[in-house]
PDB file of C-alpha atoms in Angstrom:
ATOM      1  CA  MET A   1     -38.454  59.508 -86.388  1.00 48.00           C
ATOM      2  CA  SER A   2     -39.197  57.266 -89.368  1.00 54.00           C
ATOM      3  CA  VAL A   3     -40.863  54.717 -87.077  1.00 52.00           C
ATOM      4  CA  ILE A   4     -43.091  57.416 -85.601  1.00 59.00           C
ATOM      5  CA  LYS A   5     -43.986  58.776 -89.051  1.00 61.00           C
ATOM      6  CA  LYS A   6     -44.923  55.319 -90.318  1.00 57.00           C
ATOM      7  CA  ALA A   7     -47.070  54.678 -87.241  1.00 59.00           C
ATOM      8  CA  LEU A   8     -48.828  58.038 -87.479  1.00 64.00           C
ATOM      9  CA  SER A   9     -49.501  57.740 -91.217  1.00 71.00           C
ATOM     10  CA  LEU A  10     -51.377  54.461 -90.810  1.00 72.00           C
ATOM     11  CA  PRO A  11     -54.439  55.793 -88.920  1.00 73.00           C
ATOM     12  CA  GLY A  12     -54.747  58.491 -91.600  1.00 72.00           C
ATOM     13  CA  GLU A  13     -54.842  55.852 -94.338  1.00 74.00           C
ATOM     14  CA  LEU A  14     -57.489  53.882 -92.480  1.00 78.00           C
ATOM     15  CA  TYR A  15     -59.673  56.941 -91.948  1.00 75.00           C
ATOM     16  CA  ALA A  16     -59.366  58.024 -95.571  1.00 77.00           C
ATOM     17  CA  ASN A  17     -60.530  54.582 -96.729  1.00 77.00           C
ATOM     18  CA  ARG A  18     -63.195  54.082 -94.049  1.00 79.00           C
ATOM     19  CA  LYS A  19     -66.072  53.614 -96.528  1.00 84.00           C
ATOM     20  CA  LEU A  20     -64.156  50.997 -98.500  1.00 82.00           C
ATOM     21  CA  ILE A  21     -63.144  49.230 -95.290  1.00 82.00           C
ATOM     22  CA  TRP A  22     -66.743  49.072 -94.089  1.00 85.00           C
ATOM     23  CA  SER A  23     -67.982  47.760 -97.434  1.00 85.00           C
ATOM     24  CA  LEU A  24     -65.290  45.082 -97.701  1.00 83.00           C
ATOM     25  CA  ALA A  25     -65.778  44.046 -94.065  1.00 83.00           C
ATOM     26  CA  LYS A  26     -69.492  43.411 -94.610  1.00 82.00           C
ATOM     27  CA  ASN A  27     -68.725  41.485 -97.787  1.00 83.00           C
ATOM     28  CA  ASP A  28     -66.045  39.439 -96.004  1.00 81.00           C
ATOM     29  CA  PHE A  29     -68.472  38.523 -93.248  1.00 78.00           C
ATOM     30  CA  LYS A  30     -71.171  37.457 -95.719  1.00 76.00           C
ATOM     31  CA  THR A  31     -68.924  35.472 -98.064  1.00 79.00           C
ATOM     32  CA  LYS A  32     -67.147  33.599 -95.257  1.00 74.00           C
ATOM     33  CA  TYR A  33     -70.130  31.274 -94.915  1.00 69.00           C
ATOM     34  CA  ALA A  34     -71.494  31.538 -98.453  1.00 63.00           C
ATOM     35  CA  GLY A  35     -72.630  28.224 -99.878  1.00 64.00           C
ATOM     36  CA  SER A  36     -73.510  26.630 -96.532  1.00 66.00           C
ATOM     37  CA  TYR A  37     -77.116  25.959 -95.608  1.00 67.00           C
ATOM     38  CA  LEU A  38     -76.996  27.836 -92.314  1.00 64.00           C
ATOM     39  CA  GLY A  39     -74.897  30.718 -93.657  1.00 65.00           C
ATOM     40  CA  ILE A  40     -73.681  33.237 -91.069  1.00 70.00           C
ATOM     41  CA  ILE A  41     -75.350  31.253 -88.284  1.00 76.00           C
ATOM     42  CA  TRP A  42     -72.177  29.142 -88.257  1.00 74.00           C
ATOM     43  CA  ALA A  43     -70.310  32.194 -86.955  1.00 71.00           C
ATOM     44  CA  PHE A  44     -72.266  31.893 -83.706  1.00 74.00           C
ATOM     45  CA  ILE A  45     -72.690  28.112 -83.365  1.00 78.00           C
ATOM     46  CA  GLN A  46     -69.084  27.270 -82.427  1.00 74.00           C
ATOM     47  CA  PRO A  47     -68.707  29.903 -79.666  1.00 75.00           C
ATOM     48  CA  ILE A  48     -72.123  28.993 -78.232  1.00 79.00           C
ATOM     49  CA  VAL A  49     -71.235  25.291 -78.202  1.00 82.00           C
ATOM     50  CA  THR A  50     -67.897  26.145 -76.546  1.00 78.00           C
ATOM     51  CA  ILE A  51     -69.652  28.110 -73.802  1.00 77.00           C
ATOM     52  CA  LEU A  52     -72.111  25.256 -73.217  1.00 80.00           C
ATOM     53  CA  VAL A  53     -69.281  22.707 -73.016  1.00 82.00           C
ATOM     54  CA  TYR A  54     -67.334  24.792 -70.484  1.00 77.00           C
ATOM     55  CA  TRP A  55     -70.522  25.408 -68.501  1.00 76.00           C
ATOM     56  CA  PHE A  56     -71.247  21.672 -68.372  1.00 81.00           C
ATOM     57  CA  VAL A  57     -67.669  20.715 -67.471  1.00 79.00           C
ATOM     58  CA  PHE A  58     -67.120  23.328 -64.771  1.00 74.00           C
ATOM     59  CA  GLN A  59     -70.570  23.928 -63.290  1.00 72.00           C
ATOM     60  CA  VAL A  60     -72.271  20.571 -63.792  1.00 73.00           C
ATOM     61  CA  GLY A  61     -69.297  18.185 -63.850  1.00 71.00           C
ATOM     62  CA  LEU A  62     -66.787  19.836 -61.510  1.00 69.00           C
ATOM     63  CA  LYS A  63     -69.467  21.597 -59.437  1.00 66.00           C
ATOM     64  CA  ALA A  64     -67.756  24.992 -59.662  1.00 66.00           C
ATOM     65  CA  THR A  65     -68.884  27.182 -56.798  1.00 69.00           C
ATOM     66  CA  PRO A  66     -70.474  30.596 -57.382  1.00 69.00           C
ATOM     67  CA  ARG A  67     -68.125  33.579 -57.253  1.00 69.00           C
ATOM     68  CA  GLU A  68     -68.566  36.051 -54.413  1.00 67.00           C
ATOM     69  CA  VAL A  69     -68.850  39.627 -55.680  1.00 70.00           C
ATOM     70  CA  SER A  70     -69.189  41.902 -52.658  1.00 63.00           C
ATOM     71  CA  GLY A  71     -71.124  42.021 -49.436  1.00 59.00           C
ATOM     72  CA  GLY A  72     -71.695  38.285 -49.546  1.00 62.00           C
ATOM     73  CA  VAL A  73     -73.463  38.483 -52.930  1.00 69.00           C
ATOM     74  CA  GLU A  74     -72.680  35.484 -55.131  1.00 77.00           C
ATOM     75  CA  ILE A  75     -72.868  35.152 -58.885  1.00 82.00           C
ATOM     76  CA  PRO A  76     -73.204  31.844 -60.800  1.00 82.00           C
ATOM     77  CA  PHE A  77     -69.958  30.539 -62.258  1.00 83.00           C
ATOM     78  CA  VAL A  78     -71.340  30.561 -65.813  1.00 83.00           C
ATOM     79  CA  LEU A  79     -71.940  34.331 -65.631  1.00 86.00           C
ATOM     80  CA  TRP A  80     -68.481  34.912 -64.207  1.00 88.00           C
ATOM     81  CA  MET A  81     -66.937  32.794 -66.958  1.00 87.00           C
ATOM     82  CA  ILE A  82     -68.685  34.144 -70.056  1.00 88.00           C
ATOM     83  CA  ALA A  83     -67.926  37.745 -69.080  1.00 90.00           C
ATOM     84  CA  ALA A  84     -64.247  37.023 -69.840  1.00 90.00           C
ATOM     85  CA  LEU A  85     -64.709  34.283 -72.437  1.00 90.00           C
ATOM     86  CA  VAL A  86     -66.555  36.392 -75.013  1.00 91.00           C
ATOM     87  CA  PRO A  87     -63.823  39.042 -75.414  1.00 93.00           C
ATOM     88  CA  TRP A  88     -61.309  36.210 -75.810  1.00 94.00           C
ATOM     89  CA  PHE A  89     -63.430  34.799 -78.645  1.00 90.00           C
ATOM     90  CA  PHE A  90     -63.047  38.104 -80.489  1.00 92.00           C
ATOM     91  CA  PHE A  91     -59.322  38.354 -79.785  1.00 94.00           C
ATOM     92  CA  SER A  92     -58.687  34.815 -80.978  1.00 93.00           C
ATOM     93  CA  GLU A  93     -60.866  35.018 -84.090  1.00 91.00           C
ATOM     94  CA  ALA A  94     -59.682  38.482 -85.104  1.00 92.00           C
ATOM     95  CA  TRP A  95     -55.943  37.848 -84.712  1.00 93.00           C
ATOM     96  CA  GLY A  96     -56.130  34.418 -86.324  1.00 91.00           C
ATOM     97  CA  THR A  97     -57.997  35.587 -89.423  1.00 90.00           C
ATOM     98  CA  ALA A  98     -56.213  38.938 -89.784  1.00 90.00           C
ATOM     99  CA  THR A  99     -52.855  37.171 -89.809  1.00 91.00           C
ATOM    100  CA  ASN A 100     -53.765  35.549 -93.130  1.00 91.00           C
ATOM    101  CA  ALA A 101     -55.504  38.616 -94.594  1.00 89.00           C
ATOM    102  CA  LEU A 102     -52.784  39.391 -97.156  1.00 89.00           C
ATOM    103  CA  ILE A 103     -52.584  35.780 -98.301  1.00 89.00           C
ATOM    104  CA  GLU A 104     -56.362  35.495 -98.637  1.00 86.00           C
ATOM    105  CA  TYR A 105     -56.607  38.790-100.529  1.00 85.00           C
ATOM    106  CA  ALA A 106     -53.466  38.252-102.601  1.00 83.00           C
ATOM    107  CA  TYR A 107     -55.262  39.440-105.739  1.00 82.00           C
ATOM    108  CA  LEU A 108     -55.811  42.841-104.106  1.00 80.00           C
ATOM    109  CA  VAL A 109     -52.247  43.031-102.806  1.00 79.00           C
ATOM    110  CA  LYS A 110     -50.977  42.819-106.374  1.00 78.00           C
ATOM    111  CA  LYS A 111     -53.001  45.869-107.406  1.00 75.00           C
ATOM    112  CA  VAL A 112     -50.684  48.880-107.340  1.00 65.00           C
ATOM    113  CA  VAL A 113     -53.349  51.434-106.399  1.00 71.00           C
ATOM    114  CA  PHE A 114     -54.957  49.397-103.607  1.00 74.00           C
ATOM    115  CA  LYS A 115     -54.227  50.369-100.000  1.00 81.00           C
ATOM    116  CA  ILE A 116     -53.275  46.979 -98.613  1.00 85.00           C
ATOM    117  CA  SER A 117     -52.989  48.404 -95.094  1.00 85.00           C
ATOM    118  CA  ILE A 118     -56.775  48.142 -94.797  1.00 86.00           C
ATOM    119  CA  LEU A 119     -56.884  44.356 -95.250  1.00 88.00           C
ATOM    120  CA  PRO A 120     -56.178  43.378 -91.604  1.00 89.00           C
ATOM    121  CA  VAL A 121     -58.805  45.913 -90.486  1.00 90.00           C
ATOM    122  CA  ILE A 122     -61.383  44.226 -92.704  1.00 91.00           C
ATOM    123  CA  LYS A 123     -60.870  40.944 -90.867  1.00 90.00           C
ATOM    124  CA  LEU A 124     -61.096  42.661 -87.491  1.00 92.00           C
ATOM    125  CA  LEU A 125     -64.375  44.349 -88.365  1.00 90.00           C
ATOM    126  CA  SER A 126     -65.756  41.072 -89.691  1.00 87.00           C
ATOM    127  CA  ALA A 127     -64.990  39.463 -86.331  1.00 88.00           C
ATOM    128  CA  LEU A 128     -66.398  42.507 -84.533  1.00 89.00           C
ATOM    129  CA  PHE A 129     -69.851  41.872 -86.012  1.00 86.00           C
ATOM    130  CA  VAL A 130     -69.992  38.552 -84.162  1.00 85.00           C
ATOM    131  CA  HIS A 131     -68.535  40.073 -80.993  1.00 89.00           C
ATOM    132  CA  VAL A 132     -71.225  42.750 -80.813  1.00 88.00           C
ATOM    133  CA  THR A 133     -73.894  40.061 -81.138  1.00 85.00           C
ATOM    134  CA  PHE A 134     -72.343  38.045 -78.330  1.00 86.00           C
ATOM    135  CA  VAL A 135     -72.107  41.062 -76.050  1.00 90.00           C
ATOM    136  CA  GLY A 136     -75.832  41.523 -76.631  1.00 88.00           C
ATOM    137  CA  LEU A 137     -76.348  37.846 -75.773  1.00 85.00           C
ATOM    138  CA  ILE A 138     -74.385  38.268 -72.531  1.00 87.00           C
ATOM    139  CA  ILE A 139     -76.579  41.207 -71.556  1.00 90.00           C
ATOM    140  CA  VAL A 140     -79.716  39.126 -72.169  1.00 88.00           C
ATOM    141  CA  ILE A 141     -78.316  36.232 -70.094  1.00 86.00           C
ATOM    142  CA  TYR A 142     -77.411  38.564 -67.238  1.00 89.00           C
ATOM    143  CA  CYS A 143     -80.903  40.066 -67.353  1.00 90.00           C
ATOM    144  CA  CYS A 144     -82.379  36.573 -67.061  1.00 87.00           C
ATOM    145  CA  TYR A 145     -80.381  36.188 -63.832  1.00 84.00           C
ATOM    146  CA  GLY A 146     -81.622  39.546 -62.542  1.00 84.00           C
ATOM    147  CA  HIS A 147     -78.536  41.637 -63.382  1.00 85.00           C
ATOM    148  CA  PHE A 148     -79.691  44.549 -65.518  1.00 88.00           C
ATOM    149  CA  PRO A 149     -77.646  47.092 -67.537  1.00 89.00           C
ATOM    150  CA  ASP A 150     -76.371  50.236 -65.836  1.00 90.00           C
ATOM    151  CA  LEU A 151     -73.979  53.094 -66.589  1.00 92.00           C
ATOM    152  CA  TYR A 152     -70.965  50.805 -66.138  1.00 92.00           C
ATOM    153  CA  TYR A 153     -71.975  49.093 -69.382  1.00 93.00           C
ATOM    154  CA  LEU A 154     -70.817  52.169 -71.313  1.00 94.00           C
ATOM    155  CA  GLN A 155     -67.270  51.027 -70.590  1.00 94.00           C
ATOM    156  CA  LEU A 156     -67.833  48.118 -72.979  1.00 94.00           C
ATOM    157  CA  LEU A 157     -67.138  50.622 -75.757  1.00 94.00           C
ATOM    158  CA  TYR A 158     -63.832  51.519 -74.140  1.00 95.00           C
ATOM    159  CA  TYR A 159     -62.667  47.939 -73.586  1.00 95.00           C
ATOM    160  CA  SER A 160     -63.762  46.920 -77.088  1.00 94.00           C
ATOM    161  CA  PHE A 161     -61.719  49.797 -78.489  1.00 94.00           C
ATOM    162  CA  CYS A 162     -58.729  48.732 -76.368  1.00 94.00           C
ATOM    163  CA  MET A 163     -58.965  45.212 -77.718  1.00 95.00           C
ATOM    164  CA  PHE A 164     -59.398  46.395 -81.298  1.00 94.00           C
ATOM    165  CA  VAL A 165     -56.249  48.545 -81.205  1.00 94.00           C
ATOM    166  CA  LEU A 166     -54.249  45.757 -79.543  1.00 95.00           C
ATOM    167  CA  VAL A 167     -55.287  43.143 -82.109  1.00 95.00           C
ATOM    168  CA  LEU A 168     -54.736  45.567 -84.975  1.00 94.00           C
ATOM    169  CA  GLY A 169     -51.152  46.178 -83.896  1.00 93.00           C
ATOM    170  CA  LEU A 170     -50.497  42.451 -83.506  1.00 95.00           C
ATOM    171  CA  SER A 171     -52.153  41.766 -86.858  1.00 94.00           C
ATOM    172  CA  TYR A 172     -49.954  44.231 -88.725  1.00 93.00           C
ATOM    173  CA  ILE A 173     -46.917  42.417 -87.371  1.00 94.00           C
ATOM    174  CA  SER A 174     -48.136  38.875 -88.026  1.00 94.00           C
ATOM    175  CA  SER A 175     -49.830  39.528 -91.396  1.00 92.00           C
ATOM    176  CA  ALA A 176     -46.637  41.120 -92.752  1.00 92.00           C
ATOM    177  CA  ILE A 177     -44.311  38.379 -91.507  1.00 93.00           C
ATOM    178  CA  VAL A 178     -46.538  35.435 -92.463  1.00 93.00           C
ATOM    179  CA  VAL A 179     -46.178  36.364 -96.137  1.00 90.00           C
ATOM    180  CA  PHE A 180     -42.513  35.340 -95.887  1.00 91.00           C
ATOM    181  CA  PHE A 181     -42.845  32.752 -93.105  1.00 88.00           C
ATOM    182  CA  ARG A 182     -46.078  30.785 -93.602  1.00 89.00           C
ATOM    183  CA  ASP A 183     -45.540  28.670 -90.482  1.00 90.00           C
ATOM    184  CA  LEU A 184     -46.268  31.739 -88.357  1.00 91.00           C
ATOM    185  CA  SER A 185     -50.030  31.193 -88.675  1.00 90.00           C
ATOM    186  CA  GLN A 186     -49.669  27.757 -87.054  1.00 92.00           C
ATOM    187  CA  ILE A 187     -47.473  29.214 -84.321  1.00 93.00           C
ATOM    188  CA  ILE A 188     -50.106  31.856 -83.583  1.00 93.00           C
ATOM    189  CA  ASN A 189     -52.787  29.163 -83.335  1.00 92.00           C
ATOM    190  CA  ILE A 190     -50.691  27.451 -80.669  1.00 93.00           C
ATOM    191  CA  ILE A 191     -50.120  30.782 -78.887  1.00 92.00           C
ATOM    192  CA  LEU A 192     -53.874  31.368 -78.828  1.00 92.00           C
ATOM    193  CA  GLN A 193     -54.576  27.886 -77.469  1.00 90.00           C
ATOM    194  CA  VAL A 194     -52.042  28.275 -74.681  1.00 91.00           C
ATOM    195  CA  GLY A 195     -52.922  31.935 -74.146  1.00 89.00           C
ATOM    196  CA  MET A 196     -56.533  31.115 -73.349  1.00 87.00           C
ATOM    197  CA  TRP A 197     -55.449  29.058 -70.334  1.00 86.00           C
ATOM    198  CA  MET A 198     -52.725  31.525 -69.358  1.00 88.00           C
ATOM    199  CA  THR A 199     -55.345  34.286 -69.207  1.00 89.00           C
ATOM    200  CA  PRO A 200     -57.581  34.241 -66.091  1.00 87.00           C
ATOM    201  CA  ILE A 201     -60.766  33.201 -67.878  1.00 86.00           C
ATOM    202  CA  MET A 202     -61.599  29.853 -66.283  1.00 82.00           C
ATOM    203  CA  TRP A 203     -59.762  30.605 -63.050  1.00 81.00           C
ATOM    204  CA  ASP A 204     -59.541  33.545 -60.652  1.00 79.00           C
ATOM    205  CA  LEU A 205     -56.063  35.015 -60.329  1.00 80.00           C
ATOM    206  CA  GLU A 206     -56.917  37.065 -57.245  1.00 77.00           C
ATOM    207  CA  THR A 207     -58.059  34.120 -55.141  1.00 75.00           C
ATOM    208  CA  MET A 208     -55.188  31.786 -56.018  1.00 77.00           C
ATOM    209  CA  GLU A 209     -52.589  31.131 -53.342  1.00 77.00           C
ATOM    210  CA  ILE A 210     -49.507  31.948 -55.395  1.00 80.00           C
ATOM    211  CA  SER A 211     -46.624  34.362 -55.075  1.00 81.00           C
ATOM    212  CA  PRO A 212     -47.434  38.055 -55.725  1.00 83.00           C
ATOM    213  CA  VAL A 213     -44.539  38.044 -58.188  1.00 86.00           C
ATOM    214  CA  ILE A 214     -46.201  35.298 -60.245  1.00 86.00           C
ATOM    215  CA  LYS A 215     -49.491  37.184 -60.112  1.00 85.00           C
ATOM    216  CA  ASN A 216     -47.793  40.279 -61.506  1.00 86.00           C
ATOM    217  CA  VAL A 217     -46.269  38.180 -64.295  1.00 86.00           C
ATOM    218  CA  PHE A 218     -49.729  36.970 -65.304  1.00 86.00           C
ATOM    219  CA  LYS A 219     -50.947  40.567 -65.288  1.00 88.00           C
ATOM    220  CA  LEU A 220     -48.349  41.447 -67.936  1.00 90.00           C
ATOM    221  CA  ASN A 221     -50.609  39.644 -70.393  1.00 92.00           C
ATOM    222  CA  PRO A 222     -52.515  42.543 -72.043  1.00 93.00           C
ATOM    223  CA  MET A 223     -55.633  40.387 -72.343  1.00 94.00           C
ATOM    224  CA  TYR A 224     -55.751  40.248 -68.541  1.00 93.00           C
ATOM    225  CA  TYR A 225     -56.649  43.943 -68.642  1.00 94.00           C
ATOM    226  CA  ILE A 226     -59.424  43.300 -71.175  1.00 95.00           C
ATOM    227  CA  THR A 227     -60.977  40.219 -69.584  1.00 94.00           C
ATOM    228  CA  SER A 228     -60.811  41.803 -66.130  1.00 93.00           C
ATOM    229  CA  GLY A 229     -62.374  44.933 -67.587  1.00 93.00           C
ATOM    230  CA  TYR A 230     -65.342  43.025 -68.963  1.00 94.00           C
ATOM    231  CA  ARG A 231     -65.830  41.385 -65.572  1.00 92.00           C
ATOM    232  CA  ASN A 232     -65.596  44.757 -63.863  1.00 92.00           C
ATOM    233  CA  VAL A 233     -68.378  46.003 -66.138  1.00 92.00           C
ATOM    234  CA  PHE A 234     -70.730  43.055 -65.743  1.00 91.00           C
ATOM    235  CA  ILE A 235     -69.938  41.902 -62.219  1.00 89.00           C
ATOM    236  CA  TYR A 236     -67.712  44.011 -59.979  1.00 88.00           C
ATOM    237  CA  LYS A 237     -68.998  47.440 -61.083  1.00 88.00           C
ATOM    238  CA  THR A 238     -65.727  49.378 -61.138  1.00 90.00           C
ATOM    239  CA  ASN A 239     -64.306  51.894 -63.620  1.00 91.00           C
ATOM    240  CA  PHE A 240     -61.154  51.540 -65.696  1.00 91.00           C
ATOM    241  CA  TRP A 241     -59.663  54.651 -64.089  1.00 92.00           C
ATOM    242  CA  ASP A 242     -59.781  52.826 -60.752  1.00 92.00           C
ATOM    243  CA  TYR A 243     -56.786  50.840 -62.047  1.00 92.00           C
ATOM    244  CA  PRO A 244     -54.370  53.544 -63.233  1.00 92.00           C
ATOM    245  CA  ARG A 245     -51.210  51.402 -63.287  1.00 93.00           C
ATOM    246  CA  GLN A 246     -52.842  48.624 -65.304  1.00 94.00           C
ATOM    247  CA  THR A 247     -54.370  51.165 -67.695  1.00 94.00           C
ATOM    248  CA  ILE A 248     -51.060  52.965 -68.239  1.00 95.00           C
ATOM    249  CA  TYR A 249     -49.231  49.663 -68.759  1.00 95.00           C
ATOM    250  CA  PHE A 250     -51.837  48.377 -71.213  1.00 96.00           C
ATOM    251  CA  TRP A 251     -51.766  51.491 -73.387  1.00 96.00           C
ATOM    252  CA  ALA A 252     -47.973  51.746 -73.258  1.00 95.00           C
ATOM    253  CA  PHE A 253     -47.710  48.127 -74.394  1.00 95.00           C
ATOM    254  CA  THR A 254     -50.433  48.484 -77.030  1.00 95.00           C
ATOM    255  CA  LEU A 255     -49.037  51.686 -78.553  1.00 93.00           C
ATOM    256  CA  VAL A 256     -45.576  50.147 -78.766  1.00 93.00           C
ATOM    257  CA  VAL A 257     -47.032  47.082 -80.493  1.00 94.00           C
ATOM    258  CA  PHE A 258     -49.072  49.251 -82.855  1.00 92.00           C
ATOM    259  CA  GLY A 259     -46.080  51.427 -83.709  1.00 90.00           C
ATOM    260  CA  LEU A 260     -43.903  48.369 -84.294  1.00 92.00           C
ATOM    261  CA  GLY A 261     -46.624  46.777 -86.391  1.00 91.00           C
ATOM    262  CA  ALA A 262     -47.034  49.886 -88.535  1.00 89.00           C
ATOM    263  CA  PHE A 263     -43.265  50.089 -89.075  1.00 89.00           C
ATOM    264  CA  ILE A 264     -42.876  46.414 -90.022  1.00 90.00           C
ATOM    265  CA  PHE A 265     -45.906  46.492 -92.310  1.00 90.00           C
ATOM    266  CA  LYS A 266     -44.772  49.643 -94.115  1.00 86.00           C
ATOM    267  CA  ARG A 267     -41.209  48.348 -94.375  1.00 87.00           C
ATOM    268  CA  LEU A 268     -42.160  44.992 -95.881  1.00 88.00           C
ATOM    269  CA  LYS A 269     -45.152  45.880 -98.043  1.00 85.00           C
ATOM    270  CA  ILE A 270     -43.056  46.684-101.135  1.00 85.00           C
ATOM    271  CA  HIS A 271     -42.131  42.979-101.252  1.00 82.00           C
ATOM    272  CA  PHE A 272     -45.624  41.534-100.694  1.00 82.00           C
ATOM    273  CA  ALA A 273     -46.678  41.439-104.352  1.00 77.00           C
ATOM    274  CA  ASP A 274     -43.442  39.711-105.405  1.00 79.00           C
ATOM    275  CA  VAL A 275     -43.738  36.960-102.791  1.00 78.00           C
ATOM    276  CA  LEU A 276     -47.464  36.392-103.210  1.00 68.00           C
TER     277      LEU A 276
END
């Protein structure tokens, strides 16, 4: 029961401090690139360059063939790729930065009256600003190729929410543990590097000639649900309720992670100020 109480009390804390969270998130986003000539433009340069590099390698260099959607309709590889790559950018940036939120804001952690549970959320919202911009960029690119927005695009709100809750749960776990075990941030960086290639972003799981058992193992990755969802919105035009088993699994996994994260964070937070 104590685990459930700790998990349920956390959303209440976040809602009660929503104005402070929003204010600190905007300030975090602005100050991250303060002092540089290009400012917040740097937040977009690296992902754009990454997309261009992958486009050149796969479509120009390796001559990646267009992906068939349905009825013989084909879509350029670059469109197929970026639909899954952009949500991964958010996941990677948000989890990586939120892990070190308590260390970065150590001066706030030491304040007795400050609700330190909001610090990981601040990092997630800061990353979300960039993600929203990139989703808008994807929509513009798709329009240039003749694929215009429709009602399926409303599901972007759902999948973004799914990803936010997942990363928040993971961040509560990692940000609490990294205070005592600083090497965890480097381990997570490695996990994210490997995870990008273990998630079907550059390759199509459904068309690969591998065992169904191995395919199901890959689908246990919760980011498979997210990246596939973005592709379903932009390309395949299906709804999330068309995949009930994947949806149930994702939310079961995510809620367990969030509950575990809330418990670990609440359990360890009394020691944060002493260690930092």
